[in-house]
Every structure is written in C-alpha cells, then in structure tokens.
C-alpha cells in the first residue's frame, strides 16, 4: 500500500509541473511574441555565418577524377608512342581507381551527381510493368566481349613474350586474370540475385576476386625470384660463362697486337661519330633524327679492306611524321667511318620496320608477334658487307630458377626494309653479324663468374678472390669479329690497378681473361687529362683501349672537346709512363714506338743500303721485300712519304724490330735512294 501511495504522489507532482510549464509557454506566447519581420532578420544573420559541414567523399572523388585523367593520358601516350612504360603506368592507375571505387563504394559515372530525394508518385505504379533491364545472358555476352577487347588491347600495346619466364608476361597475366575475375564475379552475382539466393554485396565480391588474382600473380613472381636468387644459387651463376684464364705474355702480345693492322684503331669515339651522323642528316633533319642508342660499332669489309664503322638508322622525329610515312619507311641510314671520320647518308633503301614505327610496322611488335615465346632484351642495327640494313636480335634462355640465369641461345635477323626474319644458332650465324650475343648478358655473366666463384657469403664478406669488371668497356675488331674488352680489378673501389683484361667474343660468346697487372683505364684517363701539355685545354678523355705495340702492353685513347678530337694518346699500361700526346694518330704512334724502343736491344740496324726486290702499298703502310733477306718489312708512310714512290731496285737503310717469324717493323729510316 505504501508503494502505491508513493507512485500516486509522483504522478500528481508530474501533472503539476506539466501544467505550470504550459502556463509559462502560453504567457510568453501572449506577452513576448516577436514580430515575424524581426525573426526573419535574426535568422538570416545566423545563417550568414553558419559553416556547412564538408563531405569527406568530395575530396576522394576529386582525387579519383584526377587519377582518371592522368591514366587516360598515359594510356593514349603508350598506344600512340608504342611506349610500354607509359601504358603500364596508365593501367596501374586504372587498378588504383578501381579499388578505390570498390573501397569507398563510389561509382565513377556518378561522381558529380548529387543525392536526390525520391518522391512517391501520385499515381500508383502498374503492377504488371515489365522489367526494363537486359536479360543476364545479354549482359554476360557484352561483358565478355568488353573483357576480350581490353585483354587484346593490352597485349597489342605491351606485346609481352608468352613465356612464364618473362616478367612482362606475368604482369600481363595479372591484368588479364583481373579483368576476367571481375566479369565472372559480376555474372555469378547476377545469376544468384535472379535466383534470389542470399549473397554478400557485389563490391565486396569484386574486391575479393580481384585482389586474389593480383596477389596470386605477385606470390608467383616472388617465388620465382627466390628460386633464382643469387643468395641461394651463387654457384650456378658463377658457371654461366666459362672463362679461359691465360697467363702467357707471348699470347697476350699476339692477341692485342696492332702491329701489321691486326687490330684497327678508331680515330673518333661514339660521341663525335654521333655529331657527324647528325650533320649528315641534311634536309632530313626536320622530320628524322639519329637515336644515340642505336649507333652501334661494327667491322665491315669494303673492297677487301677492313674498316670500323658506326651506323644508325634514321628514326621518325614525332608521331605525325611516323603516321604519314609509316608504310613508306624512313629514308635510310648513316655510316660513319670511325678511322677516317668520313660520313655518308645512304638513302636508297627505305627502312620500314623501326622502333619508332606504328602498328604492325613497329619493330618490337613485328618481332614478338612472330616469335610468341622468344626471350630477348636488346636489338642492334647493323649492315652486311653489301650495305643491306638489318636489325640483329640476340635471344636467350633462362636456366636458373624461373627468372634467372640468362644464357645466349641464338640470333634473329630482321630485314629493316621488308621485315623478313631468319633465326640462327650461335654457331650458324652469318660472319658479318657482330652482335650474335647480347653484350649486356655476357658481361653480367662474366661478372658473376668473377664475383661468385667462391660463394655468395664470400662475395660480401671475406671477398677472397673476388674481382670486378671496370665500370667502362671498349671494343676492338680483329679478323672480322667484334670483341668486348674491359680490365679486371679488385672489389676495392679505391684500387686503381688491374689484374688482367677480359675479352668476350661477341660472335661466339667465348670469354678469356689475360692475366697482366698494370693501371686501370680510369687511372690512364686521369694521367692523360692532367698532363701539362693539355691541362689548360680542359679536354675530356675517351675510354682507353688496351693494345700491345712492339710487345709492349699499352693504352690508346683520345682527348676531345665538345666538337672534335684534339689529341691522340699512347702510354705504357704497366705504370702510365712513356706518355706520348700528339695531334694525329700517326704522329702519336710513331713517337711512341721510338720512345719504347729507344733502349731496346731487339732493334736491328741495316746501315748498309738494302736493294728493294718488290714493294706493295696497302692503305697507309708499305710492305717491302729486300734482295737476299727472307723477312718482309712493313713501314708506315707517315715515317717518310717518299716511300709512296718506292719500287724495285730502289735502296734504303733503316732500323727495324721483329713482329713475328717473317714480319719486321721498320721504325726509322737513315737514307732512301730512288733509282
């Protein structure tokens, strides 16, 4: 009873409070009601300074629009310029936009649309109105066609090798599987929805399926990379390129000898040759250009005479020019003789299949679509002895794990005019091809052999017997074959001495290491630049070429400014001494021979006049056979230009040293008597 009384009292108190409150409100309404005009003025003042809340999705939408614009620009650039890099960036941005739209549940087509309030219609909807949506089967066909077009377009632009050992193919596979997963997910979701089966949201399913395919491809790439990691397979990497070690001074002298023109010396380097090639463009300079990367060096035989040249094709300058002439081709190619500096533009043959060509005439697309699984990295422009232009494409296999251990396996030639292709093994390749193997691949394989022969831990720890190739390299042509040559030094970056020289025959891929101590090319460049006779001229040095002259290991290099070669340099490779710098290569060579032979006991003097039996002029050299002497003597015309007139029965006295069993080099002439 007591509890019931308390409840009744509380109810009575609540009624009293309510009645009082209503009286107060009614009194305020009667006595203090403001005018409507004053209320409106006060309300407008408050609204003027009121800050509206900002929707956070607005900034996300703006960011997505920006990324969408950028991705479209990269995709168009990649397609028009045949740039795999630009297309990859554009496609990656599309992936980011897609995942953002799924995460924030934002439709791209409705980014700028405001949410509208749906009003109920006054008229009741017709109960039997048919669904205006397309049937699922038609939707599925449309999405499948769109997916096929997207995948085909991606392959057309990227043209990856259809090989699981190709990283570009893994990237393409991830893209294709991602597109397929989204289409399949949408179709399955639509079917389940039609059948009124309970399922999760479409966005969630698409995010899960898309992320799963991408993650699976990433895991595949990671596992493949680990399977061929140098940390675990160092021994295999060290055996990729067998290196023959040669510790014989006589073989060294013979292999690198420039005596009797066994190795030809270039007078201009790649930079100066590039300037010559640009000048040779002439009237074509407005529409075409020379690509520095394709200015390759090679040996060529012209009328029985061996020459060293650099050659490069004319490339389209821009997209408009390439579209106008895509089926006609570029005018031709430029040839620069790096010994004489003579430059000529050959415009008789049009080059149709080029890296800058578009659509089916694009070189990369032409090669890869005809060789779907072939692996290659680089291609080189070369001409044969009849001046026919070709693209040389060395291809390889991977032998360590999934992505490691590149080993040259053959070479593909592409006629730059007709697009005709021929495949050769390394042994069957035509003799005129200089780059049968990819120099980057064999260089890296040689580096692995020098670095990992005692294991990975040793290469980063004790470093016992660990050697490095020098940062730079050079080429020489011998017996019609091109050789990569670089000094081998210790792993200590402060070390400026070499332990020998590595040569790689780019026609066969065979490597040899000639053991011979001396200064590195970098040290030789410093010595030449800081010589008092050239210090004030502020000249740059070209990369030295290791040679032997009169059985003396030497360096040959040039000093240049931005316009031309200014000086020619020879120096002793052992210590950098016996430095000779001259204005011409002939003068430098002649003075260097005198310098290194001034104290030599190997020079024989023929002070009595010797009668000439026969004489033959070959280039800038004269080959002489004397009466009663079995040896053949060779002499440079620069030594005495009267030698150009020498004939049988003429006489001369001279000094010479022996090059080999039957050939001697004349180094000085005492007297000449012409009959």
Tab-separated table of N, CA, C and O in Angstrom, residues 461-505:
chain	number	residue	atom	x	y	z
A	461	UNK	N	81.533	-10.851	-47.790
A	461	UNK	CA	82.256	-10.918	-46.518
A	461	UNK	C	83.747	-10.854	-46.699
A	461	UNK	O	84.332	-9.781	-46.886
A	462	UNK	N	84.385	-12.005	-46.687
A	462	UNK	CA	85.844	-12.055	-46.783
A	462	UNK	C	86.349	-11.544	-48.119
A	462	UNK	O	87.434	-10.966	-48.216
A	463	UNK	N	85.578	-11.765	-49.184
A	463	UNK	CA	85.933	-11.323	-50.539
A	463	UNK	C	87.279	-11.871	-50.982
A	463	UNK	O	88.092	-11.173	-51.592
A	464	UNK	N	87.523	-13.124	-50.685
A	464	UNK	CA	88.741	-13.784	-51.130
A	464	UNK	C	88.612	-14.188	-52.590
A	464	UNK	O	87.713	-14.934	-52.961
A	465	UNK	N	89.496	-13.673	-53.420
A	465	UNK	CA	89.449	-13.985	-54.842
A	465	UNK	C	88.256	-13.398	-55.568
A	465	UNK	O	87.847	-13.918	-56.605
A	466	UNK	N	87.703	-12.313	-55.028
A	466	UNK	CA	86.555	-11.648	-55.655
A	466	UNK	C	87.061	-10.495	-56.512
A	466	UNK	O	87.817	-9.639	-56.037
A	467	UNK	N	86.642	-10.463	-57.770
A	467	UNK	CA	87.084	-9.412	-58.689
A	467	UNK	C	85.884	-8.780	-59.370
A	467	UNK	O	84.789	-9.352	-59.424
A	468	UNK	N	86.107	-7.594	-59.878
A	468	UNK	CA	85.056	-6.838	-60.551
A	468	UNK	C	85.528	-6.424	-61.934
A	468	UNK	O	86.727	-6.231	-62.171
A	469	UNK	N	84.569	-6.270	-62.858
A	469	UNK	CA	84.868	-5.643	-64.132
A	469	UNK	C	84.861	-4.132	-63.943
A	469	UNK	O	84.103	-3.599	-63.124
A	470	UNK	N	85.690	-3.454	-64.702
A	470	UNK	CA	85.713	-1.996	-64.607
A	470	UNK	C	84.379	-1.426	-65.063
A	470	UNK	O	83.615	-2.079	-65.782
A	471	UNK	N	84.104	-0.197	-64.643
A	471	UNK	CA	82.816	0.421	-64.963
A	471	UNK	C	82.619	0.592	-66.469
A	471	UNK	O	81.502	0.490	-66.965
A	472	UNK	N	83.679	0.892	-67.191
A	472	UNK	CA	83.578	1.114	-68.626
A	472	UNK	C	84.136	-0.049	-69.420
A	472	UNK	O	84.697	-1.002	-68.872
A	473	UNK	N	83.963	0.027	-70.726
A	473	UNK	CA	84.480	-1.020	-71.601
A	473	UNK	C	84.704	-0.418	-72.981
A	473	UNK	O	84.279	0.714	-73.289
A	474	UNK	N	85.367	-1.175	-73.830
A	474	UNK	CA	85.626	-0.736	-75.188
A	474	UNK	C	85.492	-1.935	-76.125
A	474	UNK	O	85.268	-3.064	-75.673
A	475	UNK	N	85.652	-1.683	-77.415
A	475	UNK	CA	85.564	-2.739	-78.412
A	475	UNK	C	86.783	-2.699	-79.314
A	475	UNK	O	87.356	-1.630	-79.543
A	476	UNK	N	87.182	-3.851	-79.798
A	476	UNK	CA	88.125	-3.864	-80.912
A	476	UNK	C	87.698	-4.927	-81.910
A	476	UNK	O	87.044	-5.912	-81.556
A	477	UNK	N	88.034	-4.688	-83.146
A	477	UNK	CA	87.682	-5.586	-84.239
A	477	UNK	C	88.942	-6.321	-84.675
A	477	UNK	O	89.965	-5.692	-84.970
A	478	UNK	N	88.862	-7.638	-84.712
A	478	UNK	CA	90.010	-8.439	-85.126
A	478	UNK	C	89.519	-9.624	-85.949
A	478	UNK	O	88.626	-10.352	-85.519
A	479	UNK	N	90.117	-9.796	-87.133
A	479	UNK	CA	89.745	-10.891	-88.038
A	479	UNK	C	88.243	-10.894	-88.338
A	479	UNK	O	87.606	-11.938	-88.431
A	480	UNK	N	87.677	-9.683	-88.452
A	480	UNK	CA	86.265	-9.556	-88.787
A	480	UNK	C	85.312	-9.815	-87.643
A	480	UNK	O	84.095	-9.847	-87.850
A	481	UNK	N	85.807	-10.005	-86.422
A	481	UNK	CA	84.957	-10.270	-85.268
A	481	UNK	C	85.105	-9.158	-84.239
A	481	UNK	O	86.177	-8.571	-84.088
A	482	UNK	N	84.000	-8.887	-83.543
A	482	UNK	CA	83.968	-7.814	-82.557
A	482	UNK	C	84.192	-8.382	-81.157
A	482	UNK	O	83.619	-9.417	-80.799
A	483	UNK	N	85.026	-7.686	-80.366
A	483	UNK	CA	85.365	-8.135	-79.013
A	483	UNK	C	85.031	-7.043	-78.001
A	483	UNK	O	85.352	-5.869	-78.198
A	484	UNK	N	84.386	-7.465	-76.926
A	484	UNK	CA	84.199	-6.619	-75.752
A	484	UNK	C	85.450	-6.772	-74.888
A	484	UNK	O	85.909	-7.888	-74.652
A	485	UNK	N	86.019	-5.651	-74.405
A	485	UNK	CA	87.229	-5.736	-73.583
A	485	UNK	C	87.125	-4.766	-72.409
A	485	UNK	O	86.673	-3.626	-72.555
A	486	UNK	N	87.494	-5.257	-71.234
A	486	UNK	CA	87.483	-4.429	-70.025
A	486	UNK	C	88.505	-4.978	-69.047
A	486	UNK	O	88.771	-6.185	-69.023
A	487	UNK	N	89.072	-4.088	-68.251
A	487	UNK	CA	90.037	-4.537	-67.248
A	487	UNK	C	89.313	-5.172	-66.066
A	487	UNK	O	88.149	-4.886	-65.795
A	488	UNK	N	90.023	-6.046	-65.383
A	488	UNK	CA	89.507	-6.722	-64.192
A	488	UNK	C	90.301	-6.220	-62.998
A	488	UNK	O	91.532	-6.209	-63.021
A	489	UNK	N	89.594	-5.787	-61.958
A	489	UNK	CA	90.254	-5.226	-60.786
A	489	UNK	C	89.647	-5.819	-59.525
A	489	UNK	O	88.688	-6.586	-59.573
A	490	UNK	N	90.205	-5.460	-58.388
A	490	UNK	CA	89.686	-5.975	-57.120
A	490	UNK	C	88.376	-5.279	-56.778
A	490	UNK	O	87.985	-4.298	-57.415
A	491	UNK	N	87.693	-5.779	-55.763
A	491	UNK	CA	86.407	-5.212	-55.367
A	491	UNK	C	86.546	-3.907	-54.591
A	491	UNK	O	85.550	-3.251	-54.303
A	492	UNK	N	87.764	-3.516	-54.253
A	492	UNK	CA	88.012	-2.261	-53.537
A	492	UNK	C	87.915	-1.106	-54.535
A	492	UNK	O	88.682	-1.029	-55.494
A	493	UNK	N	86.959	-0.208	-54.304
A	493	UNK	CA	86.746	0.896	-55.240
A	493	UNK	C	87.938	1.841	-55.295
A	493	UNK	O	88.095	2.600	-56.250
A	494	UNK	N	88.797	1.812	-54.281
A	494	UNK	CA	89.966	2.699	-54.268
A	494	UNK	C	91.127	2.137	-55.078
A	494	UNK	O	92.100	2.843	-55.347
A	495	UNK	N	91.005	0.885	-55.470
A	495	UNK	CA	92.088	0.227	-56.199
A	495	UNK	C	92.118	0.715	-57.639
A	495	UNK	O	91.117	0.644	-58.356
A	496	UNK	N	93.261	1.232	-58.092
A	496	UNK	CA	93.419	1.724	-59.457
A	496	UNK	C	94.391	0.869	-60.251
A	496	UNK	O	95.021	1.334	-61.192
A	497	UNK	N	94.516	-0.375	-59.858
A	497	UNK	CA	95.359	-1.309	-60.596
A	497	UNK	C	94.511	-2.483	-61.067
A	497	UNK	O	93.540	-2.874	-60.416
A	498	UNK	N	94.870	-3.039	-62.193
A	498	UNK	CA	94.137	-4.169	-62.760
A	498	UNK	C	94.956	-5.444	-62.590
A	498	UNK	O	96.183	-5.401	-62.496
A	499	UNK	N	94.267	-6.566	-62.585
A	499	UNK	CA	94.953	-7.859	-62.522
A	499	UNK	C	94.966	-8.545	-63.888
A	499	UNK	O	95.576	-9.590	-64.063
A	500	UNK	N	94.259	-7.934	-64.842
A	500	UNK	CA	94.222	-8.503	-66.184
A	500	UNK	C	93.125	-7.887	-67.016
A	500	UNK	O	92.470	-6.909	-66.605
A	501	UNK	N	92.902	-8.456	-68.191
A	501	UNK	CA	91.896	-7.937	-69.120
A	501	UNK	C	91.008	-9.067	-69.607
A	501	UNK	O	91.485	-10.142	-69.974
A	502	UNK	N	89.709	-8.797	-69.586
A	502	UNK	CA	88.728	-9.766	-70.034
A	502	UNK	C	88.268	-9.407	-71.444
A	502	UNK	O	87.924	-8.253	-71.720
A	503	UNK	N	88.264	-10.376	-72.324
A	503	UNK	CA	87.705	-10.193	-73.659
A	503	UNK	C	86.578	-11.186	-73.862
A	503	UNK	O	86.648	-12.328	-73.412
A	504	UNK	N	85.527	-10.732	-74.528
A	504	UNK	CA	84.401	-11.591	-74.878
A	504	UNK	C	84.154	-11.454	-76.367
A	504	UNK	O	83.905	-10.348	-76.865
A	505	UNK	N	84.248	-12.558	-77.066
A	505	UNK	CA	83.960	-12.573	-78.487
A	505	UNK	C	82.448	-12.486	-78.679
A	505	UNK	O	81.716	-13.400	-78.309
